[in-house]
Coordinates of C-alpha atoms in Angstrom, one line a residue:
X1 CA 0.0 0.0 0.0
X2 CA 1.4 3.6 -0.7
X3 CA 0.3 6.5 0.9
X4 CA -0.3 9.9 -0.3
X5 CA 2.3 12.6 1.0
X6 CA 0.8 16.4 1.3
X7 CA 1.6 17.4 -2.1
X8 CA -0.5 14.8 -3.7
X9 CA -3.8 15.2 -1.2
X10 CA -3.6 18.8 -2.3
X11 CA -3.7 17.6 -5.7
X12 CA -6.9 15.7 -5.0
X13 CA -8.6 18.2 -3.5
X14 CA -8.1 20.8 -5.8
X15 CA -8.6 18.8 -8.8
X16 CA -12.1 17.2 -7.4
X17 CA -13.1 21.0 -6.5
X18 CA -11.8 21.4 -10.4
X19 CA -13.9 19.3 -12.3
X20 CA -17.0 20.9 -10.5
X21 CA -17.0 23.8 -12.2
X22 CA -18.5 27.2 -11.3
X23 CA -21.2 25.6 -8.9
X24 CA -18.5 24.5 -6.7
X25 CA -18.7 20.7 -4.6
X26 CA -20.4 19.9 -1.1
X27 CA -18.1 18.8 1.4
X28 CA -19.5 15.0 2.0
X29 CA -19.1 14.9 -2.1
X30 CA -15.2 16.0 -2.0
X31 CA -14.4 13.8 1.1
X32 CA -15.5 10.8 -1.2
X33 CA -13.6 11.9 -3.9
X34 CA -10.4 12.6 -1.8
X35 CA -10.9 9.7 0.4
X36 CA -10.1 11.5 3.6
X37 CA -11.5 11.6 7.1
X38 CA -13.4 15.0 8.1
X39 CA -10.6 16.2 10.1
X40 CA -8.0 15.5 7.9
X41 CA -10.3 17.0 5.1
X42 CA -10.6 20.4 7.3
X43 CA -7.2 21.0 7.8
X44 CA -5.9 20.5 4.4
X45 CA -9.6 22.8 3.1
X46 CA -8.3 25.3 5.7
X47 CA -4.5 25.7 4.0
X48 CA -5.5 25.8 0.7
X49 CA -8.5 28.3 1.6
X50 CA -5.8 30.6 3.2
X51 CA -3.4 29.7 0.4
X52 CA -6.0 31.6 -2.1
X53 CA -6.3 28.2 -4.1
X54 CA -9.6 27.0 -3.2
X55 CA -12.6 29.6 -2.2
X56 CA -15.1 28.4 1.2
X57 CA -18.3 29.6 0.6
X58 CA -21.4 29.0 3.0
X59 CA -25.0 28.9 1.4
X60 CA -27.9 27.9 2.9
X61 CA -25.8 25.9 6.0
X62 CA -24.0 24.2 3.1
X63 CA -20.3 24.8 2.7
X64 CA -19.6 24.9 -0.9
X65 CA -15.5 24.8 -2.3
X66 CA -14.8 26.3 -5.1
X67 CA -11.3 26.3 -7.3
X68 CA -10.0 30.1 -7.9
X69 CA -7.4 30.9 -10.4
X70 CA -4.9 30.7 -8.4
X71 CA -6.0 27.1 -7.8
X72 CA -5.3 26.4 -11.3
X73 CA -2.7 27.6 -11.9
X74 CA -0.8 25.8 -8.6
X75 CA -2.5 22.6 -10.1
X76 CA -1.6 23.1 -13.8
X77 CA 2.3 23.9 -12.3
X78 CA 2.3 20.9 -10.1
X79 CA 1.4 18.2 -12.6
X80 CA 3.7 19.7 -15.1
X81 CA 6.6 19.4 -12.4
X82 CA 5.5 16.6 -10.9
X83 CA 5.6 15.0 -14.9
X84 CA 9.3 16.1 -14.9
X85 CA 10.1 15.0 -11.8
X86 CA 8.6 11.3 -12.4
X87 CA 10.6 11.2 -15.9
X88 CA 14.0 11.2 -13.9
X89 CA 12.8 8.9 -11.6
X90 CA 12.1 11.1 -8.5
X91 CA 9.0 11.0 -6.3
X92 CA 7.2 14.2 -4.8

């Protein structure tokens, strides 16, 4: 079994918030999709909320996620290095 280091949770996350577009994703929904526990969930929500990548959003006591462009970008640069980085055999 091989477990996910930081780098590659953040990926998750943002890429889950990613693919559901402008309407944003619940937070039961992305905790599926990342396969995290709720307080592992929060913690890594709360860095990447202050990190301006990912935008919290409370409607209707629902908390909604959605990516910013800043998010994209970080996620567009880290699979690009992280592509680099795998063709010379290193791991993130």
């Amino acid at each position: 079994m091989t477990y996910r280091n930081s780098n590659q949770i953040a990926e998750c996350i943002l890429q889950s918030v990613s693919e559901s577009g402008a309407e944003g994703i619940k937070v039961t929904r992305l905790l599926h999709k990342s396969n995290l526990s709720h307080v592992r969930f929060k913690r890594f929500a709360n860095k990447l909320v202050q990190s301006n990548l990912i935008n919290k959003i409370e409607v209707k006591n629902k908390t909604i996620f959605i990516i910013t462009e800043n998010g994209r970008v970080y996620l567009d640069e880290y699979r690009r290095f992280s592509s680099i980085a795998d063709s010379f055999g290193l791991e993130l």
